[in-house]
Amino acid sequence: MLLDDLSDTASGPSPRHRTVQVRVGDGACAVLVGGGAPIVVQSMTNTDTADIEGTVQQVAALARAGSELVRITVDRDEAAAAVPHIRDRLAKLGVGVPLVGDFHYIGHKLLADHPACAEALSKYRINPGNVGFKDKKDRQFSAIVEQAIKHGKAVRIGANWGSLDQELLTAMMDQNARSAKPIEARAVTREAMVRSALFSAERAEEIGLGRDRIILSAKVSAVQDLITVYRMLASRSDYAIHLGLTEAGMGSKGVVASSAAMGILLQEGIGDTIRVSLTPEPGGDRTLEVRVAQELLQTMGFRTFVPLVAACPGCGRTTSTVFQELAREIQDYIRDEMPGWKTRYPGVEALNVAVMGCIVNGPGESKHADIGISLPGTGETPAAPVFIDGQKAMTLRGPGIAGEFKALVTDYIEKRFGA
């Protein structure tokens, strides 16, 4: 194929097309969502919010892992009373991440009874499916929105497949049943999700909440439903959008499902803030969902968070585990050092490192990286050429290859990114 025949129409991710930008938080820790701002990573604690110390420690861990917004459950008086203390304790630890209050059923009452909580939170999450029922619904929804206006807070209006507005859904199902050409129930439910979010946003604006304070979401647990619902939502509004597959599951299933669904939508320009909702292993690390979200955005080319380590998958030519151990060691080393590197070495997150296992692709991949090493495969000469900025710089030999290469990576970072 001649170069003149090539098209660049498919190169790179789609641009963000949400025109409304929302500011979440105040001062130096404020986060911008939508309107062309970088896609924001967020997460949620699973501690009892009334446990101040436990919640502080988990919020701090999530923030240090890279969560730019952290949501906490506010489900009763004890939790609401704890929120300002959590905010203050985090500030003393130097953690300025905006806190989002997750309200269901009695949010209107908790915000009214605990003004310090209403002030301490940076954003309120409202589920239109359980904010209130029948004649109480609008009154209680309005009360939360009025608190947001009073305190200058953002609001996420989050419809959810598992707690959808039953009054709206029932009316739409009945209407569909009477139709001459009824559609399948699942399609009606998807439409109800979108209408619930949009109707609620319109009502919030009627009450006086600005569009620049509203974020919408419509979470479901099936990949194809999520893609369809968010396409519908994005095509019918320009509000900032929070993206996430709810109840994604545990382990690799949750990672794959979330990545498959959100990857398609992000590529289409849909999604201004994301959460990868993973079910943690018993006693597992809650920060895993933050790392997965970062890796999704970075591998798709939307943002850079940490240097990438490319490593081959291994084959019959790489029966030694040396390259695997070195790849893991380098990856862990980079993650451990990143908090300090971010301040000392601006731009270091764009670094690319390659740790390859044999001569087939090793030298080529190492040349494409900023710094790379090609370890000897089975039966190959026991030597490991190192490539820096595309050029062979040296060859390492002997049992100390791992330590020597780690030192070379550190030296490269200092020279390229140091002041």
mmCIF file of C-alpha atoms in Angstrom, residues 64-387:
data_model
loop_
_atom_site.group_PDB
_atom_site.id
_atom_site.type_symbol
_atom_site.label_atom_id
_atom_site.label_comp_id
_atom_site.label_asym_id
_atom_site.label_seq_id
_atom_site.Cartn_x
_atom_site.Cartn_y
_atom_site.Cartn_z
ATOM 1 C CA ARG A 64 -2.447 8.295 47.207
ATOM 2 C CA ALA A 65 -3.105 5.549 44.696
ATOM 3 C CA GLY A 66 -4.471 8.209 42.339
ATOM 4 C CA SER A 67 -8.188 8.557 43.032
ATOM 5 C CA GLU A 68 -9.052 12.187 42.298
ATOM 6 C CA LEU A 69 -12.518 11.994 43.878
ATOM 7 C CA VAL A 70 -13.512 9.652 46.696
ATOM 8 C CA ARG A 71 -17.137 8.817 47.491
ATOM 9 C CA ILE A 72 -18.223 7.889 51.003
ATOM 10 C CA THR A 73 -21.530 6.490 52.246
ATOM 11 C CA VAL A 74 -23.708 8.909 54.237
ATOM 12 C CA ASP A 75 -26.570 6.719 55.375
ATOM 13 C CA ARG A 76 -27.409 7.798 58.933
ATOM 14 C CA ASP A 77 -26.815 10.506 61.527
ATOM 15 C CA GLU A 78 -23.579 8.990 62.843
ATOM 16 C CA ALA A 79 -22.087 8.909 59.367
ATOM 17 C CA ALA A 80 -23.175 12.475 58.580
ATOM 18 C CA ALA A 81 -21.720 13.717 61.877
ATOM 19 C CA ALA A 82 -18.400 12.033 61.058
ATOM 20 C CA VAL A 83 -17.942 13.682 57.636
ATOM 21 C CA PRO A 84 -16.462 17.048 58.754
ATOM 22 C CA HIS A 85 -14.077 15.238 61.111
ATOM 23 C CA ILE A 86 -12.957 12.993 58.246
ATOM 24 C CA ARG A 87 -12.357 16.050 56.048
ATOM 25 C CA ASP A 88 -10.323 17.752 58.793
ATOM 26 C CA ARG A 89 -8.252 14.643 59.584
ATOM 27 C CA LEU A 90 -7.430 14.212 55.897
ATOM 28 C CA ALA A 91 -6.316 17.843 55.690
ATOM 29 C CA LYS A 92 -3.908 17.293 58.600
ATOM 30 C CA LEU A 93 -2.452 14.324 56.688
ATOM 31 C CA GLY A 94 -1.979 16.515 53.609
ATOM 32 C CA VAL A 95 -4.705 14.694 51.654
ATOM 33 C CA GLY A 96 -6.889 17.240 49.876
ATOM 34 C CA VAL A 97 -9.055 14.929 47.761
ATOM 35 C CA PRO A 98 -12.676 16.121 47.307
ATOM 36 C CA LEU A 99 -15.222 13.967 49.146
ATOM 37 C CA VAL A 100 -18.500 12.909 47.566
ATOM 38 C CA GLY A 101 -21.467 12.014 49.774
ATOM 39 C CA ASP A 102 -23.506 9.014 48.659
ATOM 40 C CA PHE A 103 -27.124 9.605 49.732
ATOM 41 C CA HIS A 104 -30.101 7.260 49.542
ATOM 42 C CA TYR A 105 -33.614 7.545 51.013
ATOM 43 C CA ILE A 106 -32.945 10.168 53.719
ATOM 44 C CA GLY A 107 -30.324 12.451 52.189
ATOM 45 C CA HIS A 108 -32.612 15.456 52.458
ATOM 46 C CA LYS A 109 -32.918 14.974 56.207
ATOM 47 C CA LEU A 110 -29.228 14.258 56.840
ATOM 48 C CA LEU A 111 -28.090 17.358 54.951
ATOM 49 C CA ALA A 112 -30.588 19.555 56.771
ATOM 50 C CA ASP A 113 -29.784 18.135 60.209
ATOM 51 C CA HIS A 114 -26.000 18.185 59.706
ATOM 52 C CA PRO A 115 -24.997 21.453 58.006
ATOM 53 C CA ALA A 116 -21.317 20.788 58.757
ATOM 54 C CA CYS A 117 -21.605 17.614 56.682
ATOM 55 C CA ALA A 118 -23.303 19.510 53.854
ATOM 56 C CA GLU A 119 -20.464 22.019 53.880
ATOM 57 C CA ALA A 120 -17.616 19.490 54.168
ATOM 58 C CA LEU A 121 -18.642 17.437 51.129
ATOM 59 C CA SER A 122 -17.649 18.606 47.657
ATOM 60 C CA LYS A 123 -20.409 16.800 45.796
ATOM 61 C CA TYR A 124 -23.690 15.049 46.593
ATOM 62 C CA ARG A 125 -24.767 11.874 44.809
ATOM 63 C CA ILE A 126 -28.551 11.554 44.389
ATOM 64 C CA ASN A 127 -30.256 8.401 43.121
ATOM 65 C CA PRO A 128 -33.572 9.502 41.583
ATOM 66 C CA GLY A 129 -34.897 5.985 42.089
ATOM 67 C CA ASN A 130 -34.894 6.181 45.877
ATOM 68 C CA VAL A 131 -34.741 9.853 46.795
ATOM 69 C CA GLY A 132 -38.406 9.650 47.719
ATOM 70 C CA PHE A 133 -41.656 8.062 46.631
ATOM 71 C CA LYS A 134 -44.995 9.391 45.337
ATOM 72 C CA ASP A 135 -45.835 12.873 46.714
ATOM 73 C CA LYS A 136 -42.617 12.992 48.769
ATOM 74 C CA LYS A 137 -40.318 12.471 45.800
ATOM 75 C CA ASP A 138 -40.166 15.987 44.408
ATOM 76 C CA ARG A 139 -40.136 17.574 47.846
ATOM 77 C CA GLN A 140 -37.186 15.497 49.057
ATOM 78 C CA PHE A 141 -35.290 15.777 45.764
ATOM 79 C CA SER A 142 -35.784 19.552 45.854
ATOM 80 C CA ALA A 143 -34.511 19.710 49.435
ATOM 81 C CA ILE A 144 -31.206 18.072 48.468
ATOM 82 C CA VAL A 145 -30.788 20.305 45.429
ATOM 83 C CA GLU A 146 -31.488 23.381 47.546
ATOM 84 C CA GLN A 147 -28.756 22.305 49.979
ATOM 85 C CA ALA A 148 -26.363 21.982 47.044
ATOM 86 C CA ILE A 149 -27.270 25.489 45.870
ATOM 87 C CA LYS A 150 -26.924 26.898 49.385
ATOM 88 C CA HIS A 151 -23.444 25.413 49.890
ATOM 89 C CA GLY A 152 -22.228 25.776 46.296
ATOM 90 C CA LYS A 153 -21.832 22.035 45.731
ATOM 91 C CA ALA A 154 -21.945 19.849 42.642
ATOM 92 C CA VAL A 155 -24.496 17.051 42.311
ATOM 93 C CA ARG A 156 -24.307 13.716 40.534
ATOM 94 C CA ILE A 157 -27.717 12.485 39.497
ATOM 95 C CA GLY A 158 -27.141 8.773 39.199
ATOM 96 C CA ALA A 159 -29.836 6.478 37.879
ATOM 97 C CA ASN A 160 -29.142 2.805 38.578
ATOM 98 C CA TRP A 161 -30.524 -0.353 36.961
ATOM 99 C CA GLY A 162 -30.999 -1.981 40.370
ATOM 100 C CA SER A 163 -32.933 0.902 41.940
ATOM 101 C CA LEU A 164 -34.702 2.506 39.023
ATOM 102 C CA ASP A 165 -37.661 4.866 39.582
ATOM 103 C CA GLN A 166 -40.442 2.270 39.728
ATOM 104 C CA GLU A 167 -43.232 4.778 39.194
ATOM 105 C CA LEU A 168 -41.659 5.955 35.949
ATOM 106 C CA LEU A 169 -40.789 2.417 34.823
ATOM 107 C CA THR A 170 -44.307 1.109 35.522
ATOM 108 C CA ALA A 171 -45.915 3.956 33.579
ATOM 109 C CA MET A 172 -43.613 3.335 30.610
ATOM 110 C CA MET A 173 -44.192 -0.425 30.697
ATOM 111 C CA ASP A 174 -47.962 0.117 30.728
ATOM 112 C CA GLN A 175 -47.723 2.546 27.832
ATOM 113 C CA ASN A 176 -45.579 0.084 25.886
ATOM 114 C CA ALA A 177 -48.062 -2.749 26.523
ATOM 115 C CA ARG A 178 -50.846 -0.623 25.017
ATOM 116 C CA SER A 179 -48.757 0.249 21.977
ATOM 117 C CA ALA A 180 -49.609 -1.235 18.586
ATOM 118 C CA LYS A 181 -45.941 -2.170 18.205
ATOM 119 C CA PRO A 182 -44.566 -2.832 21.693
ATOM 120 C CA ILE A 183 -40.802 -3.116 22.126
ATOM 121 C CA GLU A 184 -38.960 -5.541 24.391
ATOM 122 C CA ALA A 185 -39.036 -4.853 28.129
ATOM 123 C CA ARG A 186 -35.252 -4.423 28.307
ATOM 124 C CA ALA A 187 -35.387 -1.584 25.799
ATOM 125 C CA VAL A 188 -38.140 0.101 27.833
ATOM 126 C CA THR A 189 -35.988 -0.185 30.948
ATOM 127 C CA ARG A 190 -33.016 1.387 29.179
ATOM 128 C CA GLU A 191 -35.186 4.297 28.054
ATOM 129 C CA ALA A 192 -36.518 4.676 31.592
ATOM 130 C CA MET A 193 -32.946 4.912 32.881
ATOM 131 C CA VAL A 194 -32.124 7.743 30.519
ATOM 132 C CA ARG A 195 -35.395 9.600 31.144
ATOM 133 C CA SER A 196 -34.959 9.314 34.913
ATOM 134 C CA ALA A 197 -31.551 10.985 34.732
ATOM 135 C CA LEU A 198 -32.608 13.679 32.261
ATOM 136 C CA PHE A 199 -35.914 14.503 33.978
ATOM 137 C CA SER A 200 -34.118 14.855 37.293
ATOM 138 C CA ALA A 201 -31.450 17.108 35.796
ATOM 139 C CA GLU A 202 -34.105 19.326 34.240
ATOM 140 C CA ARG A 203 -35.918 19.535 37.579
ATOM 141 C CA ALA A 204 -32.660 20.453 39.351
ATOM 142 C CA GLU A 205 -32.169 23.302 36.885
ATOM 143 C CA GLU A 206 -35.741 24.492 37.456
ATOM 144 C CA ILE A 207 -34.998 24.678 41.179
ATOM 145 C CA GLY A 208 -31.926 26.795 40.439
ATOM 146 C CA LEU A 209 -28.940 24.451 40.223
ATOM 147 C CA GLY A 210 -26.659 25.477 37.350
ATOM 148 C CA ARG A 211 -25.718 23.074 34.575
ATOM 149 C CA ASP A 212 -22.120 23.567 35.647
ATOM 150 C CA ARG A 213 -23.008 21.831 38.922
ATOM 151 C CA ILE A 214 -24.638 18.718 37.430
ATOM 152 C CA ILE A 215 -23.074 15.376 36.473
ATOM 153 C CA LEU A 216 -25.175 12.502 35.136
ATOM 154 C CA SER A 217 -24.747 8.739 35.289
ATOM 155 C CA ALA A 218 -26.866 5.738 34.323
ATOM 156 C CA LYS A 219 -25.216 2.606 35.676
ATOM 157 C CA VAL A 220 -26.100 -0.951 34.736
ATOM 158 C CA SER A 221 -24.332 -4.278 35.263
ATOM 159 C CA ALA A 222 -24.348 -5.726 31.722
ATOM 160 C CA VAL A 223 -21.796 -4.558 29.163
ATOM 161 C CA GLN A 224 -24.096 -4.196 26.144
ATOM 162 C CA ASP A 225 -26.779 -2.430 28.180
ATOM 163 C CA LEU A 226 -24.198 0.013 29.531
ATOM 164 C CA ILE A 227 -22.938 0.874 26.069
ATOM 165 C CA THR A 228 -26.470 1.415 24.760
ATOM 166 C CA VAL A 229 -27.688 3.473 27.733
ATOM 167 C CA TYR A 230 -24.707 5.823 27.730
ATOM 168 C CA ARG A 231 -24.879 6.342 23.990
ATOM 169 C CA MET A 232 -28.504 7.353 24.445
ATOM 170 C CA LEU A 233 -27.683 9.638 27.368
ATOM 171 C CA ALA A 234 -24.783 11.318 25.548
ATOM 172 C CA SER A 235 -26.799 11.884 22.371
ATOM 173 C CA ARG A 236 -29.572 13.679 24.259
ATOM 174 C CA SER A 237 -27.662 16.017 26.558
ATOM 175 C CA ASP A 238 -24.387 17.843 27.026
ATOM 176 C CA TYR A 239 -24.096 17.393 30.797
ATOM 177 C CA ALA A 240 -20.831 16.046 32.176
ATOM 178 C CA ILE A 241 -21.031 12.255 32.455
ATOM 179 C CA HIS A 242 -19.772 9.827 35.087
ATOM 180 C CA LEU A 243 -19.102 6.406 33.611
ATOM 181 C CA GLY A 244 -19.044 3.048 35.329
ATOM 182 C CA LEU A 245 -20.268 -0.525 35.123
ATOM 183 C CA THR A 246 -22.021 -1.209 38.409
ATOM 184 C CA GLU A 247 -21.731 -4.593 40.125
ATOM 185 C CA ALA A 248 -18.935 -5.451 37.691
ATOM 186 C CA GLY A 249 -17.813 -8.407 39.794
ATOM 187 C CA MET A 250 -14.656 -9.799 41.335
ATOM 188 C CA GLY A 251 -11.160 -10.339 39.964
ATOM 189 C CA SER A 252 -10.491 -10.672 36.249
ATOM 190 C CA LYS A 253 -14.220 -10.770 35.412
ATOM 191 C CA GLY A 254 -14.767 -7.328 36.896
ATOM 192 C CA VAL A 255 -11.658 -5.916 35.228
ATOM 193 C CA VAL A 256 -12.535 -7.331 31.802
ATOM 194 C CA ALA A 257 -16.206 -6.316 31.938
ATOM 195 C CA SER A 258 -15.467 -2.751 33.039
ATOM 196 C CA SER A 259 -12.652 -2.321 30.527
ATOM 197 C CA ALA A 260 -14.690 -3.724 27.628
ATOM 198 C CA ALA A 261 -17.700 -1.498 28.295
ATOM 199 C CA MET A 262 -15.928 1.709 29.221
ATOM 200 C CA GLY A 263 -13.218 1.289 26.585
ATOM 201 C CA ILE A 264 -15.799 1.436 23.799
ATOM 202 C CA LEU A 265 -17.582 4.450 25.284
ATOM 203 C CA LEU A 266 -14.378 6.346 26.045
ATOM 204 C CA GLN A 267 -13.199 5.782 22.480
ATOM 205 C CA GLU A 268 -16.443 7.401 21.310
ATOM 206 C CA GLY A 269 -15.826 10.458 23.491
ATOM 207 C CA ILE A 270 -18.343 9.479 26.181
ATOM 208 C CA GLY A 271 -17.303 9.732 29.829
ATOM 209 C CA ASP A 272 -15.722 12.566 31.810
ATOM 210 C CA THR A 273 -15.130 10.750 35.079
ATOM 211 C CA ILE A 274 -14.895 6.995 35.615
ATOM 212 C CA ARG A 275 -14.942 4.394 38.346
ATOM 213 C CA VAL A 276 -14.012 0.733 37.964
ATOM 214 C CA SER A 277 -16.332 -0.872 40.523
ATOM 215 C CA LEU A 278 -14.549 -4.065 41.541
ATOM 216 C CA THR A 279 -15.741 -6.434 44.236
ATOM 217 C CA PRO A 280 -12.652 -6.736 46.479
ATOM 218 C CA GLU A 281 -11.301 -10.070 47.629
ATOM 219 C CA PRO A 282 -11.880 -10.636 51.365
ATOM 220 C CA GLY A 283 -9.296 -8.411 53.002
ATOM 221 C CA GLY A 284 -8.136 -7.326 49.538
ATOM 222 C CA ASP A 285 -6.628 -4.036 48.435
ATOM 223 C CA ARG A 286 -9.320 -1.458 47.690
ATOM 224 C CA THR A 287 -6.875 0.596 45.617
ATOM 225 C CA LEU A 288 -6.878 -2.029 42.863
ATOM 226 C CA GLU A 289 -9.892 -0.355 41.255
ATOM 227 C CA VAL A 290 -7.949 2.907 41.067
ATOM 228 C CA ARG A 291 -4.981 1.263 39.358
ATOM 229 C CA VAL A 292 -7.235 -0.481 36.844
ATOM 230 C CA ALA A 293 -8.971 2.804 35.979
ATOM 231 C CA GLN A 294 -5.613 4.520 35.506
ATOM 232 C CA GLU A 295 -4.282 1.693 33.363
ATOM 233 C CA LEU A 296 -7.420 1.770 31.212
ATOM 234 C CA LEU A 297 -7.054 5.499 30.542
ATOM 235 C CA GLN A 298 -3.296 5.277 30.010
ATOM 236 C CA THR A 299 -3.309 2.283 27.671
ATOM 237 C CA MET A 300 -6.008 4.013 25.596
ATOM 238 C CA GLY A 301 -3.919 7.159 25.353
ATOM 239 C CA PHE A 302 -6.168 9.530 27.306
ATOM 240 C CA ARG A 303 -3.887 10.216 30.270
ATOM 241 C CA THR A 304 -0.517 9.265 31.722
ATOM 242 C CA PHE A 305 -0.150 8.297 35.380
ATOM 243 C CA VAL A 306 2.912 6.075 35.779
ATOM 244 C CA PRO A 307 5.707 4.927 33.454
ATOM 245 C CA LEU A 308 4.638 1.957 31.349
ATOM 246 C CA VAL A 309 6.597 -1.290 31.450
ATOM 247 C CA ALA A 310 6.278 -3.392 28.291
ATOM 248 C CA ALA A 311 7.093 -7.069 28.788
ATOM 249 C CA CYS A 312 6.701 -10.056 26.476
ATOM 250 C CA PRO A 313 4.260 -12.818 27.478
ATOM 251 C CA GLY A 314 6.872 -15.548 27.316
ATOM 252 C CA CYS A 315 7.036 -18.650 25.126
ATOM 253 C CA GLY A 316 9.105 -21.796 24.658
ATOM 254 C CA ARG A 317 12.142 -19.606 24.036
ATOM 255 C CA THR A 318 11.881 -18.049 27.493
ATOM 256 C CA THR A 319 11.813 -20.961 29.907
ATOM 257 C CA SER A 320 13.847 -18.901 32.392
ATOM 258 C CA THR A 321 11.793 -16.733 34.753
ATOM 259 C CA VAL A 322 14.443 -14.013 34.909
ATOM 260 C CA PHE A 323 12.652 -11.595 32.572
ATOM 261 C CA GLN A 324 9.352 -12.122 34.401
ATOM 262 C CA GLU A 325 10.921 -11.433 37.761
ATOM 263 C CA LEU A 326 12.723 -8.353 36.434
ATOM 264 C CA ALA A 327 9.551 -6.986 34.784
ATOM 265 C CA ARG A 328 7.639 -7.364 38.045
ATOM 266 C CA GLU A 329 10.480 -5.879 40.066
ATOM 267 C CA ILE A 330 10.760 -2.855 37.781
ATOM 268 C CA GLN A 331 6.971 -2.325 37.756
ATOM 269 C CA ASP A 332 6.767 -2.518 41.563
ATOM 270 C CA TYR A 333 9.811 -0.258 41.909
ATOM 271 C CA ILE A 334 8.245 2.385 39.659
ATOM 272 C CA ARG A 335 4.927 2.349 41.539
ATOM 273 C CA ASP A 336 6.671 2.583 44.902
ATOM 274 C CA GLU A 337 8.812 5.508 43.786
ATOM 275 C CA MET A 338 6.139 7.452 41.848
ATOM 276 C CA PRO A 339 4.856 9.566 44.792
ATOM 277 C CA GLY A 340 8.329 11.067 45.202
ATOM 278 C CA TRP A 341 9.181 11.101 41.516
ATOM 279 C CA LYS A 342 6.082 13.162 40.658
ATOM 280 C CA THR A 343 7.448 16.117 42.600
ATOM 281 C CA ARG A 344 11.122 15.703 41.671
ATOM 282 C CA TYR A 345 10.773 14.647 38.046
ATOM 283 C CA PRO A 346 7.931 16.416 36.196
ATOM 284 C CA GLY A 347 6.797 14.398 33.196
ATOM 285 C CA VAL A 348 8.248 11.098 34.408
ATOM 286 C CA GLU A 349 4.840 9.419 34.014
ATOM 287 C CA ALA A 350 5.413 9.453 30.232
ATOM 288 C CA LEU A 351 8.456 7.160 30.525
ATOM 289 C CA ASN A 352 8.350 3.843 28.636
ATOM 290 C CA VAL A 353 10.427 0.885 29.825
ATOM 291 C CA ALA A 354 10.772 -2.500 28.073
ATOM 292 C CA VAL A 355 11.798 -5.765 29.714
ATOM 293 C CA MET A 356 11.946 -8.464 27.031
ATOM 294 C CA GLY A 357 12.723 -12.168 27.217
ATOM 295 C CA CYS A 358 14.597 -13.225 24.058
ATOM 296 C CA ILE A 359 16.228 -12.093 20.830
ATOM 297 C CA VAL A 360 13.141 -12.380 18.588
ATOM 298 C CA ASN A 361 11.337 -9.162 19.575
ATOM 299 C CA GLY A 362 13.540 -8.073 22.470
ATOM 300 C CA PRO A 363 15.959 -5.703 20.725
ATOM 301 C CA GLY A 364 13.222 -4.177 18.541
ATOM 302 C CA GLU A 365 10.841 -3.501 21.425
ATOM 303 C CA SER A 366 13.693 -2.178 23.562
ATOM 304 C CA LYS A 367 14.609 0.293 20.830
ATOM 305 C CA HIS A 368 11.036 1.601 20.757
ATOM 306 C CA ALA A 369 11.085 2.213 24.520
ATOM 307 C CA ASP A 370 12.925 5.051 26.250
ATOM 308 C CA ILE A 371 15.046 2.457 28.011
ATOM 309 C CA GLY A 372 14.819 -1.276 27.522
ATOM 310 C CA ILE A 373 16.622 -4.525 28.132
ATOM 311 C CA SER A 374 16.556 -7.743 26.105
ATOM 312 C CA LEU A 375 17.307 -10.700 28.340
ATOM 313 C CA PRO A 376 18.727 -13.935 26.890
ATOM 314 C CA GLY A 377 16.234 -16.653 25.979
ATOM 315 C CA THR A 378 16.760 -20.377 26.282
ATOM 316 C CA GLY A 379 20.014 -21.365 24.559
ATOM 317 C CA GLU A 380 21.014 -17.772 23.797
ATOM 318 C CA THR A 381 24.312 -16.186 24.792
ATOM 319 C CA PRO A 382 24.033 -15.132 28.464
ATOM 320 C CA ALA A 383 24.129 -11.413 27.723
ATOM 321 C CA ALA A 384 21.498 -8.662 27.983
ATOM 322 C CA PRO A 385 21.839 -5.660 25.672
ATOM 323 C CA VAL A 386 20.411 -2.383 27.016
ATOM 324 C CA PHE A 387 18.957 0.218 24.667
#
